[in-house]
Amino acid sequence: MLNALRFCFALLGAWAGLAPAAEVPALKIPRPDHVVIVVEENRAYSHIIGNMAAQYINALANRGALFTQSYGVTHPSQPNYLALFAGSTMGVADNSCPFAFKTENLASLLQRAGFSFATYSESMPSIGFTGCMQGNYQRKHNPMVNWQGHNVAAESNLRFADFPVDFAKLPTVS
């Protein structure tokens, strides 16, 4: 899984002009205007894909990439989210809270290259929220908040309710 994450970071880095060409196979693919990474928690593939109650996510899966052989780095959840966002579990082995990191990550690398980034977290009570838990929101599912105030702006930590209806208003990567 970590090798796959490193490849994804290298591919995104090359796409953004950050990674040396030697790190990524020569690919001639067009640069999309927006990349949206959707991470679902605690639902089996068979409960979502093909389920008529999940028509929107199925429509997205039919139009985009669907990773069917992707597995977590470890358990529980939080280290996997950190690895997705920063390419490392940051030494975290549990779901404790809070953490504050200053290392490079997906958002800081993209922003330094002139691209925009934001996360949209379901049930988060307010933009830039740094609490560990409130209502159904759990910080462990929102890795970027652990870098907020260091190299990621609070304005990039958005509620799912802030997800734009007009997709042209999406950041480069969300």
mmCIF file of N, CA, C and O in Angstrom, residues 48-123:
data_model
loop_
_atom_site.group_PDB
_atom_site.id
_atom_site.type_symbol
_atom_site.label_atom_id
_atom_site.label_comp_id
_atom_site.label_asym_id
_atom_site.label_seq_id
_atom_site.Cartn_x
_atom_site.Cartn_y
_atom_site.Cartn_z
ATOM 1 N N ILE A 48 -22.030 -0.751 -1.373
ATOM 2 C CA ILE A 48 -22.130 0.545 -2.048
ATOM 3 C C ILE A 48 -22.266 0.363 -3.561
ATOM 4 O O ILE A 48 -23.230 0.825 -4.172
ATOM 5 N N ILE A 49 -21.269 -0.279 -4.174
ATOM 6 C CA ILE A 49 -21.248 -0.410 -5.628
ATOM 7 C C ILE A 49 -22.345 -1.385 -6.063
ATOM 8 O O ILE A 49 -22.388 -2.520 -5.623
ATOM 9 N N GLY A 50 -23.242 -0.880 -6.903
ATOM 10 C CA GLY A 50 -24.374 -1.661 -7.367
ATOM 11 C C GLY A 50 -25.612 -1.507 -6.500
ATOM 12 O O GLY A 50 -26.676 -2.022 -6.837
ATOM 13 N N ASN A 51 -25.514 -0.773 -5.418
ATOM 14 C CA ASN A 51 -26.646 -0.564 -4.515
ATOM 15 C C ASN A 51 -27.487 0.607 -5.033
ATOM 16 O O ASN A 51 -26.994 1.729 -5.156
ATOM 17 N N MET A 52 -28.736 0.360 -5.315
ATOM 18 C CA MET A 52 -29.618 1.401 -5.853
ATOM 19 C C MET A 52 -29.821 2.560 -4.872
ATOM 20 O O MET A 52 -30.189 3.660 -5.279
ATOM 21 N N ALA A 53 -29.567 2.354 -3.589
ATOM 22 C CA ALA A 53 -29.687 3.428 -2.606
ATOM 23 C C ALA A 53 -28.483 4.378 -2.653
ATOM 24 O O ALA A 53 -28.508 5.440 -2.044
ATOM 25 N N ALA A 54 -27.450 3.990 -3.375
ATOM 26 C CA ALA A 54 -26.240 4.812 -3.493
ATOM 27 C C ALA A 54 -26.029 5.199 -4.952
ATOM 28 O O ALA A 54 -24.948 5.025 -5.505
ATOM 29 N N GLN A 55 -27.059 5.740 -5.581
ATOM 30 C CA GLN A 55 -27.005 6.024 -7.009
ATOM 31 C C GLN A 55 -25.954 7.058 -7.377
ATOM 32 O O GLN A 55 -25.265 6.919 -8.398
ATOM 33 N N TYR A 56 -25.786 8.094 -6.564
ATOM 34 C CA TYR A 56 -24.834 9.150 -6.908
ATOM 35 C C TYR A 56 -23.398 8.620 -6.895
ATOM 36 O O TYR A 56 -22.651 8.830 -7.856
ATOM 37 N N ILE A 57 -23.025 7.921 -5.832
ATOM 38 C CA ILE A 57 -21.651 7.410 -5.766
ATOM 39 C C ILE A 57 -21.420 6.367 -6.866
ATOM 40 O O ILE A 57 -20.330 6.280 -7.419
ATOM 41 N N ASN A 58 -22.448 5.608 -7.219
ATOM 42 C CA ASN A 58 -22.318 4.654 -8.318
ATOM 43 C C ASN A 58 -22.124 5.372 -9.645
ATOM 44 O O ASN A 58 -21.338 4.924 -10.489
ATOM 45 N N ALA A 59 -22.818 6.470 -9.843
ATOM 46 C CA ALA A 59 -22.633 7.255 -11.068
ATOM 47 C C ALA A 59 -21.208 7.795 -11.141
ATOM 48 O O ALA A 59 -20.579 7.763 -12.206
ATOM 49 N N LEU A 60 -20.689 8.272 -10.016
ATOM 50 C CA LEU A 60 -19.303 8.753 -9.983
ATOM 51 C C LEU A 60 -18.336 7.612 -10.289
ATOM 52 O O LEU A 60 -17.382 7.780 -11.055
ATOM 53 N N ALA A 61 -18.559 6.459 -9.682
ATOM 54 C CA ALA A 61 -17.682 5.304 -9.903
ATOM 55 C C ALA A 61 -17.702 4.876 -11.366
ATOM 56 O O ALA A 61 -16.663 4.493 -11.916
ATOM 57 N N ASN A 62 -18.850 4.964 -12.013
ATOM 58 C CA ASN A 62 -18.955 4.585 -13.421
ATOM 59 C C ASN A 62 -18.241 5.559 -14.341
ATOM 60 O O ASN A 62 -17.808 5.192 -15.428
ATOM 61 N N ARG A 63 -18.100 6.818 -13.915
ATOM 62 C CA ARG A 63 -17.463 7.841 -14.757
ATOM 63 C C ARG A 63 -15.997 8.052 -14.435
ATOM 64 O O ARG A 63 -15.287 8.732 -15.168
ATOM 65 N N GLY A 64 -15.511 7.539 -13.298
ATOM 66 C CA GLY A 64 -14.144 7.809 -12.884
ATOM 67 C C GLY A 64 -13.364 6.539 -12.613
ATOM 68 O O GLY A 64 -13.720 5.464 -13.081
ATOM 69 N N ALA A 65 -12.304 6.678 -11.850
ATOM 70 C CA ALA A 65 -11.470 5.535 -11.482
ATOM 71 C C ALA A 65 -12.054 4.850 -10.259
ATOM 72 O O ALA A 65 -12.521 5.508 -9.329
ATOM 73 N N LEU A 66 -12.019 3.551 -10.261
ATOM 74 C CA LEU A 66 -12.535 2.766 -9.148
ATOM 75 C C LEU A 66 -11.448 1.773 -8.751
ATOM 76 O O LEU A 66 -11.107 0.869 -9.510
ATOM 77 N N PHE A 67 -10.867 1.980 -7.570
ATOM 78 C CA PHE A 67 -9.782 1.130 -7.099
ATOM 79 C C PHE A 67 -10.367 -0.059 -6.341
ATOM 80 O O PHE A 67 -10.819 0.079 -5.219
ATOM 81 N N THR A 68 -10.328 -1.229 -6.942
ATOM 82 C CA THR A 68 -10.960 -2.408 -6.343
ATOM 83 C C THR A 68 -9.971 -3.283 -5.577
ATOM 84 O O THR A 68 -10.389 -4.215 -4.906
ATOM 85 N N GLN A 69 -8.701 -3.001 -5.670
ATOM 86 C CA GLN A 69 -7.692 -3.778 -4.945
ATOM 87 C C GLN A 69 -6.846 -2.838 -4.077
ATOM 88 O O GLN A 69 -5.628 -2.922 -4.045
ATOM 89 N N SER A 70 -7.499 -1.949 -3.376
ATOM 90 C CA SER A 70 -6.825 -0.984 -2.513
ATOM 91 C C SER A 70 -7.169 -1.309 -1.063
ATOM 92 O O SER A 70 -8.339 -1.502 -0.722
ATOM 93 N N TYR A 71 -6.154 -1.373 -0.229
ATOM 94 C CA TYR A 71 -6.363 -1.776 1.157
ATOM 95 C C TYR A 71 -5.644 -0.812 2.089
ATOM 96 O O TYR A 71 -4.692 -0.141 1.701
ATOM 97 N N GLY A 72 -6.084 -0.758 3.312
ATOM 98 C CA GLY A 72 -5.462 0.103 4.306
ATOM 99 C C GLY A 72 -4.034 -0.307 4.605
ATOM 100 O O GLY A 72 -3.640 -1.457 4.423
ATOM 101 N N VAL A 73 -3.261 0.654 5.087
ATOM 102 C CA VAL A 73 -1.893 0.408 5.505
ATOM 103 C C VAL A 73 -1.904 -0.364 6.821
ATOM 104 O O VAL A 73 -1.097 -1.248 7.049
ATOM 105 N N THR A 74 -2.831 0.006 7.687
ATOM 106 C CA THR A 74 -2.923 -0.571 9.019
ATOM 107 C C THR A 74 -4.325 -0.331 9.555
ATOM 108 O O THR A 74 -5.167 0.231 8.880
ATOM 109 N N HIS A 75 -4.543 -0.716 10.745
ATOM 110 C CA HIS A 75 -5.801 -0.417 11.432
ATOM 111 C C HIS A 75 -5.438 0.135 12.799
ATOM 112 O O HIS A 75 -4.440 -0.260 13.373
ATOM 113 N N PRO A 76 -6.148 1.084 13.323
ATOM 114 C CA PRO A 76 -7.444 1.617 12.930
ATOM 115 C C PRO A 76 -7.348 2.669 11.828
ATOM 116 O O PRO A 76 -6.334 2.760 11.145
ATOM 117 N N SER A 77 -8.377 3.485 11.710
ATOM 118 C CA SER A 77 -8.554 4.403 10.579
ATOM 119 C C SER A 77 -7.501 5.492 10.444
ATOM 120 O O SER A 77 -6.979 5.728 9.353
ATOM 121 N N GLN A 78 -7.233 6.215 11.506
ATOM 122 C CA GLN A 78 -6.453 7.448 11.398
ATOM 123 C C GLN A 78 -5.108 7.291 10.688
ATOM 124 O O GLN A 78 -4.786 8.119 9.826
ATOM 125 N N PRO A 79 -4.294 6.286 10.989
ATOM 126 C CA PRO A 79 -3.017 6.179 10.272
ATOM 127 C C PRO A 79 -3.192 6.051 8.757
ATOM 128 O O PRO A 79 -2.364 6.553 7.991
ATOM 129 N N ASN A 80 -4.276 5.409 8.314
ATOM 130 C CA ASN A 80 -4.534 5.292 6.879
ATOM 131 C C ASN A 80 -4.828 6.645 6.251
ATOM 132 O O ASN A 80 -4.368 6.949 5.149
ATOM 133 N N TYR A 81 -5.606 7.466 6.927
ATOM 134 C CA TYR A 81 -5.911 8.799 6.412
ATOM 135 C C TYR A 81 -4.647 9.667 6.365
ATOM 136 O O TYR A 81 -4.436 10.428 5.419
ATOM 137 N N LEU A 82 -3.804 9.549 7.382
ATOM 138 C CA LEU A 82 -2.550 10.301 7.388
ATOM 139 C C LEU A 82 -1.662 9.863 6.228
ATOM 140 O O LEU A 82 -1.067 10.701 5.544
ATOM 141 N N ALA A 83 -1.590 8.544 5.981
ATOM 142 C CA ALA A 83 -0.786 8.035 4.872
ATOM 143 C C ALA A 83 -1.321 8.532 3.527
ATOM 144 O O ALA A 83 -0.540 8.879 2.642
ATOM 145 N N LEU A 84 -2.628 8.590 3.386
ATOM 146 C CA LEU A 84 -3.224 9.099 2.153
ATOM 147 C C LEU A 84 -2.854 10.558 1.923
ATOM 148 O O LEU A 84 -2.550 10.970 0.810
ATOM 149 N N PHE A 85 -2.836 11.356 2.987
ATOM 150 C CA PHE A 85 -2.604 12.788 2.867
ATOM 151 C C PHE A 85 -1.130 13.162 2.852
ATOM 152 O O PHE A 85 -0.744 14.135 2.200
ATOM 153 N N ALA A 86 -0.294 12.398 3.575
ATOM 154 C CA ALA A 86 1.107 12.792 3.707
ATOM 155 C C ALA A 86 2.090 11.732 3.245
ATOM 156 O O ALA A 86 3.296 11.948 3.323
ATOM 157 N N GLY A 87 1.596 10.568 2.800
ATOM 158 C CA GLY A 87 2.504 9.519 2.360
ATOM 159 C C GLY A 87 3.156 8.776 3.497
ATOM 160 O O GLY A 87 4.058 7.983 3.281
ATOM 161 N N SER A 88 2.699 9.036 4.716
ATOM 162 C CA SER A 88 3.262 8.407 5.906
ATOM 163 C C SER A 88 2.197 8.376 6.993
ATOM 164 O O SER A 88 1.349 9.270 7.060
ATOM 165 N N THR A 89 2.290 7.392 7.857
ATOM 166 C CA THR A 89 1.390 7.346 9.013
ATOM 167 C C THR A 89 1.839 8.313 10.094
ATOM 168 O O THR A 89 1.157 8.469 11.101
ATOM 169 N N MET A 90 2.967 8.955 9.901
ATOM 170 C CA MET A 90 3.528 9.927 10.836
ATOM 171 C C MET A 90 3.802 9.282 12.202
ATOM 172 O O MET A 90 3.869 9.966 13.212
ATOM 173 N N GLY A 91 3.948 7.973 12.219
ATOM 174 C CA GLY A 91 4.202 7.253 13.461
ATOM 175 C C GLY A 91 2.970 7.061 14.322
ATOM 176 O O GLY A 91 3.058 6.548 15.431
ATOM 177 N N VAL A 92 1.816 7.459 13.821
ATOM 178 C CA VAL A 92 0.566 7.333 14.571
ATOM 179 C C VAL A 92 0.030 5.914 14.377
ATOM 180 O O VAL A 92 -0.054 5.427 13.259
ATOM 181 N N ALA A 93 -0.345 5.261 15.475
ATOM 182 C CA ALA A 93 -0.812 3.881 15.402
ATOM 183 C C ALA A 93 -2.217 3.718 15.967
ATOM 184 O O ALA A 93 -2.695 2.598 16.114
ATOM 185 N N ASP A 94 -2.883 4.841 16.280
ATOM 186 C CA ASP A 94 -4.208 4.748 16.899
ATOM 187 C C ASP A 94 -5.072 5.916 16.431
ATOM 188 O O ASP A 94 -4.691 6.660 15.534
ATOM 189 N N ASN A 95 -6.220 6.075 17.039
ATOM 190 C CA ASN A 95 -7.149 7.147 16.677
ATOM 191 C C ASN A 95 -7.139 8.295 17.679
ATOM 192 O O ASN A 95 -8.101 9.050 17.766
ATOM 193 N N SER A 96 -6.036 8.456 18.422
ATOM 194 C CA SER A 96 -5.993 9.519 19.416
ATOM 195 C C SER A 96 -5.984 10.899 18.752
ATOM 196 O O SER A 96 -5.764 11.023 17.556
ATOM 197 N N CYS A 97 -6.208 11.921 19.537
ATOM 198 C CA CYS A 97 -6.371 13.270 19.010
ATOM 199 C C CYS A 97 -6.020 14.268 20.102
ATOM 200 O O CYS A 97 -6.272 13.997 21.274
ATOM 201 N N PRO A 98 -5.482 15.414 19.759
ATOM 202 C CA PRO A 98 -5.116 15.924 18.427
ATOM 203 C C PRO A 98 -3.637 15.697 18.137
ATOM 204 O O PRO A 98 -2.849 15.397 19.028
ATOM 205 N N PHE A 99 -3.278 15.916 16.878
ATOM 206 C CA PHE A 99 -1.891 15.911 16.436
ATOM 207 C C PHE A 99 -1.638 17.211 15.701
ATOM 208 O O PHE A 99 -2.566 17.829 15.165
ATOM 209 N N ALA A 100 -0.379 17.617 15.636
ATOM 210 C CA ALA A 100 0.023 18.794 14.863
ATOM 211 C C ALA A 100 1.326 18.445 14.151
ATOM 212 O O ALA A 100 2.315 18.128 14.815
ATOM 213 N N PHE A 101 1.297 18.481 12.827
ATOM 214 C CA PHE A 101 2.474 18.149 12.036
ATOM 215 C C PHE A 101 2.878 19.345 11.188
ATOM 216 O O PHE A 101 2.055 20.182 10.834
ATOM 217 N N LYS A 102 4.167 19.394 10.839
ATOM 218 C CA LYS A 102 4.681 20.481 10.023
ATOM 219 C C LYS A 102 5.330 19.972 8.732
ATOM 220 O O LYS A 102 5.898 20.747 7.993
ATOM 221 N N THR A 103 5.240 18.689 8.468
ATOM 222 C CA THR A 103 5.880 18.088 7.300
ATOM 223 C C THR A 103 5.117 18.420 6.015
ATOM 224 O O THR A 103 3.975 18.867 6.048
ATOM 225 N N GLU A 104 5.777 18.146 4.903
ATOM 226 C CA GLU A 104 5.119 18.315 3.609
ATOM 227 C C GLU A 104 3.956 17.344 3.506
ATOM 228 O O GLU A 104 3.951 16.286 4.127
ATOM 229 N N ASN A 105 2.991 17.689 2.689
ATOM 230 C CA ASN A 105 1.803 16.869 2.494
ATOM 231 C C ASN A 105 1.216 17.216 1.137
ATOM 232 O O ASN A 105 1.715 18.102 0.444
ATOM 233 N N LEU A 106 0.173 16.523 0.770
ATOM 234 C CA LEU A 106 -0.444 16.737 -0.537
ATOM 235 C C LEU A 106 -0.843 18.192 -0.743
ATOM 236 O O LEU A 106 -0.549 18.796 -1.778
ATOM 237 N N ALA A 107 -1.491 18.793 0.239
ATOM 238 C CA ALA A 107 -1.959 20.175 0.104
ATOM 239 C C ALA A 107 -0.801 21.153 -0.025
ATOM 240 O O ALA A 107 -0.815 22.023 -0.902
ATOM 241 N N SER A 108 0.207 21.033 0.836
ATOM 242 C CA SER A 108 1.312 21.996 0.801
ATOM 243 C C SER A 108 2.089 21.898 -0.506
ATOM 244 O O SER A 108 2.502 22.925 -1.063
ATOM 245 N N LEU A 109 2.291 20.690 -1.011
ATOM 246 C CA LEU A 109 3.004 20.532 -2.282
ATOM 247 C C LEU A 109 2.213 21.113 -3.451
ATOM 248 O O LEU A 109 2.775 21.815 -4.302
ATOM 249 N N LEU A 110 0.919 20.835 -3.476
ATOM 250 C CA LEU A 110 0.089 21.384 -4.553
ATOM 251 C C LEU A 110 0.025 22.909 -4.482
ATOM 252 O O LEU A 110 0.160 23.594 -5.498
ATOM 253 N N GLN A 111 -0.167 23.437 -3.289
ATOM 254 C CA GLN A 111 -0.274 24.895 -3.144
ATOM 255 C C GLN A 111 1.030 25.582 -3.504
ATOM 256 O O GLN A 111 1.022 26.639 -4.138
ATOM 257 N N ARG A 112 2.160 24.987 -3.144
ATOM 258 C CA ARG A 112 3.453 25.574 -3.494
ATOM 259 C C ARG A 112 3.642 25.613 -5.008
ATOM 260 O O ARG A 112 4.297 26.510 -5.543
ATOM 261 N N ALA A 113 3.033 24.661 -5.712
ATOM 262 C CA ALA A 113 3.127 24.631 -7.177
ATOM 263 C C ALA A 113 2.071 25.505 -7.849
ATOM 264 O O ALA A 113 1.965 25.519 -9.070
ATOM 265 N N GLY A 114 1.267 26.205 -7.041
ATOM 266 C CA GLY A 114 0.277 27.113 -7.606
ATOM 267 C C GLY A 114 -1.095 26.508 -7.823
ATOM 268 O O GLY A 114 -1.936 27.103 -8.494
ATOM 269 N N PHE A 115 -1.332 25.334 -7.279
ATOM 270 C CA PHE A 115 -2.637 24.692 -7.396
ATOM 271 C C PHE A 115 -3.403 24.867 -6.101
ATOM 272 O O PHE A 115 -2.826 25.090 -5.042
ATOM 273 N N SER A 116 -4.709 24.728 -6.177
ATOM 274 C CA SER A 116 -5.542 24.878 -4.985
ATOM 275 C C SER A 116 -5.932 23.514 -4.426
ATOM 276 O O SER A 116 -5.936 22.511 -5.132
ATOM 277 N N PHE A 117 -6.242 23.500 -3.131
ATOM 278 C CA PHE A 117 -6.584 22.265 -2.436
ATOM 279 C C PHE A 117 -7.599 22.581 -1.347
ATOM 280 O O PHE A 117 -7.521 23.628 -0.702
ATOM 281 N N ALA A 118 -8.523 21.663 -1.126
ATOM 282 C CA ALA A 118 -9.450 21.776 0.001
ATOM 283 C C ALA A 118 -9.972 20.392 0.352
ATOM 284 O O ALA A 118 -10.000 19.501 -0.491
ATOM 285 N N THR A 119 -10.366 20.229 1.607
ATOM 286 C CA THR A 119 -11.075 19.023 2.014
ATOM 287 C C THR A 119 -12.503 19.417 2.347
ATOM 288 O O THR A 119 -12.770 20.550 2.754
ATOM 289 N N TYR A 120 -13.400 18.477 2.168
ATOM 290 C CA TYR A 120 -14.816 18.665 2.489
ATOM 291 C C TYR A 120 -15.217 17.517 3.406
ATOM 292 O O TYR A 120 -15.286 16.375 2.962
ATOM 293 N N SER A 121 -15.449 17.813 4.684
ATOM 294 C CA SER A 121 -15.729 16.766 5.667
ATOM 295 C C SER A 121 -17.191 16.770 6.080
ATOM 296 O O SER A 121 -17.717 17.791 6.536
ATOM 297 N N GLU A 122 -17.805 15.609 5.949
ATOM 298 C CA GLU A 122 -19.197 15.433 6.329
ATOM 299 C C GLU A 122 -19.360 15.656 7.830
ATOM 300 O O GLU A 122 -18.541 15.214 8.627
ATOM 301 N N SER A 123 -20.395 16.373 8.207
ATOM 302 C CA SER A 123 -20.783 16.628 9.596
ATOM 303 C C SER A 123 -19.843 17.560 10.352
ATOM 304 O O SER A 123 -20.025 17.769 11.542
#
